[in-house]
Each structure stands twice: as structure tokens, then as C-alpha cells.
Short mmCIF file of C-alpha atoms and ligand atoms in Angstrom, two decimals:
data_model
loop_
_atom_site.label_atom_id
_atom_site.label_comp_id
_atom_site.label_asym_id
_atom_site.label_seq_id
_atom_site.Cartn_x
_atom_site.Cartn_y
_atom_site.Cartn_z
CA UNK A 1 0.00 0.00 0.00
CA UNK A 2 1.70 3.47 -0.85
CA UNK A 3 1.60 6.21 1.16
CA UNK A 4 0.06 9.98 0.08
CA UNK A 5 0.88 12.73 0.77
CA UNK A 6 -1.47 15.34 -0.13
CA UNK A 7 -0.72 18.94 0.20
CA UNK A 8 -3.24 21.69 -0.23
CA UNK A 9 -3.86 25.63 0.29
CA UNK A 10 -7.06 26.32 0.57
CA UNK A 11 -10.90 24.26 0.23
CA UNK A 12 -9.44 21.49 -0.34
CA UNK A 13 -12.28 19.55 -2.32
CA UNK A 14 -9.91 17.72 -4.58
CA UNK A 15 -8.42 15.92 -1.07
CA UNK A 16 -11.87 14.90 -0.36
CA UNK A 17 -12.29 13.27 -3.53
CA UNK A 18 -9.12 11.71 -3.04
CA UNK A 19 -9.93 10.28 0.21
CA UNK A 20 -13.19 9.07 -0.84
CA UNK A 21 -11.86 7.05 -3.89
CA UNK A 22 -9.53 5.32 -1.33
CA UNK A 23 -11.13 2.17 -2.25
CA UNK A 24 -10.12 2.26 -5.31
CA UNK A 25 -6.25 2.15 -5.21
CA UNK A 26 -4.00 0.54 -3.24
CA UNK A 27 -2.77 3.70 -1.67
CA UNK A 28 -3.61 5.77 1.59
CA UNK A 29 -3.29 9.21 2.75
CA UNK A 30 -1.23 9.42 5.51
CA UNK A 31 -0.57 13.19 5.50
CA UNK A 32 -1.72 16.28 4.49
CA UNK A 33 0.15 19.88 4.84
CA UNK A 34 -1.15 22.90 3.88
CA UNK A 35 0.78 26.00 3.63
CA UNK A 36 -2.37 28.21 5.39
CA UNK A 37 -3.55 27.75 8.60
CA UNK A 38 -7.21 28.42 8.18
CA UNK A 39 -7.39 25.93 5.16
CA UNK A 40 -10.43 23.62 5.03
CA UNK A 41 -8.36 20.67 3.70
CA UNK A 42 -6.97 20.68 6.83
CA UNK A 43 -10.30 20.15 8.79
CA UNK A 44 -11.55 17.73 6.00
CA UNK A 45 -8.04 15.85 7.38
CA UNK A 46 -9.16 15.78 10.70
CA UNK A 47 -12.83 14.71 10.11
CA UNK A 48 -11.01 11.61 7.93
CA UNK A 49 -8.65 10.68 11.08
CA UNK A 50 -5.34 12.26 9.05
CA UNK A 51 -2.52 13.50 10.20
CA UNK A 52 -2.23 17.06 9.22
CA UNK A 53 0.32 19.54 10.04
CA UNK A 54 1.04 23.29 8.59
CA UNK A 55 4.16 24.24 7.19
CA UNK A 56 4.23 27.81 5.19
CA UNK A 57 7.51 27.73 3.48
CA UNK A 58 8.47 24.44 1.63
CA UNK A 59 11.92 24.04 3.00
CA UNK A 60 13.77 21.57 4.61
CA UNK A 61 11.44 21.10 7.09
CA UNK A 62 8.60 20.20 4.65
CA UNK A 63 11.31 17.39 3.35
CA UNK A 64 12.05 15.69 7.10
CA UNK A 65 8.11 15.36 7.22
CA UNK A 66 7.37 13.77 4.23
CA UNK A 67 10.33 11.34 5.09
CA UNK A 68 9.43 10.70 8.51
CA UNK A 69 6.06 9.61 6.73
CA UNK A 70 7.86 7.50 4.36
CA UNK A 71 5.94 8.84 1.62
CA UNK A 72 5.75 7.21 -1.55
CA UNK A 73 3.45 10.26 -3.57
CA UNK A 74 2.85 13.50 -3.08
CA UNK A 75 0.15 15.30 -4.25
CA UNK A 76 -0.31 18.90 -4.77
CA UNK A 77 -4.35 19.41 -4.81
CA UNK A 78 -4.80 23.41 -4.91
CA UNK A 79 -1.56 23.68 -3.36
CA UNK A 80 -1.01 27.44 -4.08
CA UNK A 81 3.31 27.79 -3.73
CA UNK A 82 5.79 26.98 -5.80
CA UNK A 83 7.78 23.59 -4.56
CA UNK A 84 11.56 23.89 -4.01
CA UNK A 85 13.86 22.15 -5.51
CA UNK A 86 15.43 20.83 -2.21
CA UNK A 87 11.92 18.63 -2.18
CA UNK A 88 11.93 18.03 -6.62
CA UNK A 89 15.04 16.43 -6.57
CA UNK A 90 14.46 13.70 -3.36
CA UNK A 91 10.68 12.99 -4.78
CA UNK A 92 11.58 12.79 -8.83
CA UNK A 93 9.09 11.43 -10.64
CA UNK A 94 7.28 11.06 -7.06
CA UNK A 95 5.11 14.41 -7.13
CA UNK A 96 1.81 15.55 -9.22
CA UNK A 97 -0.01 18.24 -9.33
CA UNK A 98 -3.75 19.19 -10.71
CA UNK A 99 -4.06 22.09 -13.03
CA UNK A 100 -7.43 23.68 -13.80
CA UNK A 101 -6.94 23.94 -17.51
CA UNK A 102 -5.85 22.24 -20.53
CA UNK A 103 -1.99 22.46 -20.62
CA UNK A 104 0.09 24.04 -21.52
CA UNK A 105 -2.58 26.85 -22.06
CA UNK A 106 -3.07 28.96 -18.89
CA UNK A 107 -0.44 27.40 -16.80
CA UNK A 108 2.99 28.60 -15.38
CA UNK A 109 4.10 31.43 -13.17
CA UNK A 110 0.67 33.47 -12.25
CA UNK A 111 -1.47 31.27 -13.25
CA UNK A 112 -3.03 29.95 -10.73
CA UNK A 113 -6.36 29.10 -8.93
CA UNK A 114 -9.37 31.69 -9.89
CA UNK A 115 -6.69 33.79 -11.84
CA UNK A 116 -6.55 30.62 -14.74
CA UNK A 117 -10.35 31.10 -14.63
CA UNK A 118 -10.31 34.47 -15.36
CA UNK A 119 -7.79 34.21 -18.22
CA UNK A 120 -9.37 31.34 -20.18
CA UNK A 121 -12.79 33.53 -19.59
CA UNK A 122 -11.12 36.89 -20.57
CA UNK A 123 -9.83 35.10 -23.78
CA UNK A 124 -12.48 33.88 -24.69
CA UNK A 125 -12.24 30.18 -25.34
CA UNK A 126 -14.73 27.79 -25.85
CA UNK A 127 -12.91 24.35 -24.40
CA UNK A 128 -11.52 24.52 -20.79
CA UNK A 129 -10.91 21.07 -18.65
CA UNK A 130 -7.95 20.01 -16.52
CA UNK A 131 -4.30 18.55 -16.30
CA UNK A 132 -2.52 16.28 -13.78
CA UNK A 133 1.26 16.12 -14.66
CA UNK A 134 4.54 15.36 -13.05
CA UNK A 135 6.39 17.91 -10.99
CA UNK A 136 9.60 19.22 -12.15
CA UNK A 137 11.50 22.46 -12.11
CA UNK A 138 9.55 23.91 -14.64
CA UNK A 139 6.48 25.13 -12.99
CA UNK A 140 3.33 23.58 -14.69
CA UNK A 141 5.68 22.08 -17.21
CA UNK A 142 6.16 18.55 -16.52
CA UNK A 143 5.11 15.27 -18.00
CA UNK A 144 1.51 15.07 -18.64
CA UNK A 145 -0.42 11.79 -17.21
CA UNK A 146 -4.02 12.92 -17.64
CA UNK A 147 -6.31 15.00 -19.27
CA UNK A 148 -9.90 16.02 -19.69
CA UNK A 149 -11.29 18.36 -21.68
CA UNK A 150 -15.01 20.13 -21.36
CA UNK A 151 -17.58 22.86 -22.95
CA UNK A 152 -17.22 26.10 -21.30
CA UNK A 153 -19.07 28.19 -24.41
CA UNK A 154 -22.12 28.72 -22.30
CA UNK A 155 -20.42 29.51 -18.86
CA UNK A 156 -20.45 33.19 -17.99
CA UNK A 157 -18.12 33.94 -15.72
CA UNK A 158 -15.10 32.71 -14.26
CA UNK A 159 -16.55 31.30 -11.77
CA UNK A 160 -18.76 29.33 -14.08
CA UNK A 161 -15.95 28.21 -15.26
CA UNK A 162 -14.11 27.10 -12.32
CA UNK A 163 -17.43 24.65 -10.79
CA UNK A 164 -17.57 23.22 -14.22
CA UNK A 165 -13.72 22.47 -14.27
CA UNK A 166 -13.39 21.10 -10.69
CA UNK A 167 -16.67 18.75 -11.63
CA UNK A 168 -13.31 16.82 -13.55
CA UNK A 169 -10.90 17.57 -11.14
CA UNK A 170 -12.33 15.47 -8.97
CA UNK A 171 -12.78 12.26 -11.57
CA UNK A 172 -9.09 13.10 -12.91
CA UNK A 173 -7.31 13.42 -9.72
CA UNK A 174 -8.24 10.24 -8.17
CA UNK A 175 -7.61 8.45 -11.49
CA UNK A 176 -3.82 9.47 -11.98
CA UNK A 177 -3.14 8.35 -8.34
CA UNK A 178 -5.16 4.92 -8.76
CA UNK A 179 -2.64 4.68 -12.16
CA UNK A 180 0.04 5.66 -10.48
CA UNK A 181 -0.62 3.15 -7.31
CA UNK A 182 -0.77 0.36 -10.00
CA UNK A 183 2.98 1.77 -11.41
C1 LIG B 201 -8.43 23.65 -7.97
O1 LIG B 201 -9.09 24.19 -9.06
C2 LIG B 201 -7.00 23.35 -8.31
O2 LIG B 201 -6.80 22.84 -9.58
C3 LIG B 201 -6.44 24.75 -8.22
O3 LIG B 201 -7.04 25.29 -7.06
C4 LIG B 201 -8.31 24.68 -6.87
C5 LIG B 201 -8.31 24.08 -5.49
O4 LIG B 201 -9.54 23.52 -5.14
N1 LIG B 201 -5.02 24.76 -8.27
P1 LIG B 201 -9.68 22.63 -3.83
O5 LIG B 201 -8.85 23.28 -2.73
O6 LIG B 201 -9.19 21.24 -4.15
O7 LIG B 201 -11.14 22.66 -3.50
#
């Protein structure tokens, strides 16, 4: 059975669908760390029986705990920071993330959370959907392991946009860490 880590900044719905699809991979969450203190995730941890902990700047100190847990994945659901490279290079190949849009549209440095929202919405386009890739030092630029794609022509605001996206968030997220469980 691996061990999750999941690590989240705010609401923290995509760590709920995680935990709920539990049965469905040979995997459990053993951790979650969120970078805020008044983050829901974190609550959503404790109401699953979690351990959860808060750690704001992903240092060296974010690495000890995720070894002391003997983590095998790490998540990043809505985590909202940048990872450092100190924890890249011990997890390669051993960290995704979910993106709220199709990549490599929308994605990199400032693009995150509502803000991808508003730019897909401000452009204009017709197809949104969302990513889960590999971590690496290019932010939002690793490997790709999943992708779904959906109709956003008759949403009308961003936030439109974002309830429709995180509808496949939460099917797409547990599915790349049930494929990733079975290697
Ligand atoms: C999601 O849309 C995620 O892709 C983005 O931030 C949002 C977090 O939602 N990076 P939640 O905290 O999982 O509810």
C-alpha cells in the first residue's frame, strides 16, 4: 500500500475526492500539509482521522516530514506555492499536481487558482478542462499523465468556469493516483 501525501492551500475539495476514492487504489493518505492555517483541507483531514500539520515555506522542514512519513506520492491538490527544488530532486518522478486547464494553455508562473479562470474567460475560449502532470522544475511544465477536456461556451463567468472544471478535477485526480498506485 503506498503512502500519500497530499498537500493543499485552501478548500481542499480535490483531497476529499481523493480520500473518498480510497477504495479504489491501493494507496492511503497518511498526510496532508497545507501552507495556510485556516485551510479547510486541513479540517476535511481531521474529520477523515489524518494527520495534518502546517508548514508555510516548503523548505527543509517540509522534506524531514514527508520522510518521517515514508511517503511514496505527493500530491499537490490546490496547493497554491511553488515547490523547491530541495523537495523536486528527493521525490523525482514522485510528485503531481492538478491544473485547472488544458496544458500548456493557462499554466505557469501566475497562473493559478481563480486567476486561470479568469484568463481562459477573458480570452475567450470555448474548451476549458484540466491537467494532472509530473512535478519538475519547470512550474506547470512537466510530464503530462491525464487530461480532460469540457464545454465552457455557455459559462459566464469565471466562476462558471471554475465549478464546471473542478466537476473533472475530482474524476481526474483520483484516477492518476489509482494509475500511479498500479505503477
Ligand atoms: C483547484 O481548481 C486546483 O486545480 C487549483 O485550485 C483549486 C483548489 O480547489 N489549483 P480545492 O482546494 O481542491 O477545492
Amino acid at each position: 500500500m503506498l503512502k500519500i501525501a497530499v498537500l493543499v492551500s485552501g478548500g481542499g475539495s480535490n483531497l476529499q475526492a481523493i480520500i473518498d476514492n480510497q477504495n479504489n487504489f491501493d494507496g492511503e493518505v497518511v498526510l496532508v500539509v497545507s501552507n495556510k492555517e485556516n485551510a479547510f483541507g486541513l479540517q476535511r483531514a481531521k474529520d477523515a482521522g489524518i494527520d495534518q500539520c502546517v508548514i508555510s515555506k516548503n523548505d527543509n522542514l517540509l522534506l524531514e516530514t514527508l520522510q518521517r512519513y515514508e511517503v511514496d506520492l505527493i500530491v499537490l491538490a490546490g496547493y497554491l506555492a511553488i515547490i523547491t527544488p530541495i523537495v523536486i530532486n528527493s521525490y523525482e518522478n514522485k510528485i503531481i499536481n492538478i491544473h485547472p486547464s488544458l496544458l500548456p494553455s493557462f499554466g505557469g508562473h501566475g497562473a493559478y487558482g481563480m486567476r486561470v479562470h479568469e484568463m481562459a474567460f477573458n480570452r475567450g475560449v470555448k474548451v476549458s478542462g484540466a491537467t494532472v502532470h509530473f512535478v519538475n522544475a519547470e512550474v506547470d511544465g512537466g510530464p503530462i499523465i491525464l487530461q480532460q477536456a469540457c464545454d465552457i461556451s455557455d459559462c459566464g463567468s469565471p466562476e462558471e468556469i471554475q465549478k464546471k472544471v473542478l466537476e473533472i478535477e475530482h474524476q481526474l485526480l483520483p484516477s492518476a493516483v489509482k494509475l500511479f498506485c498500479d505503477k
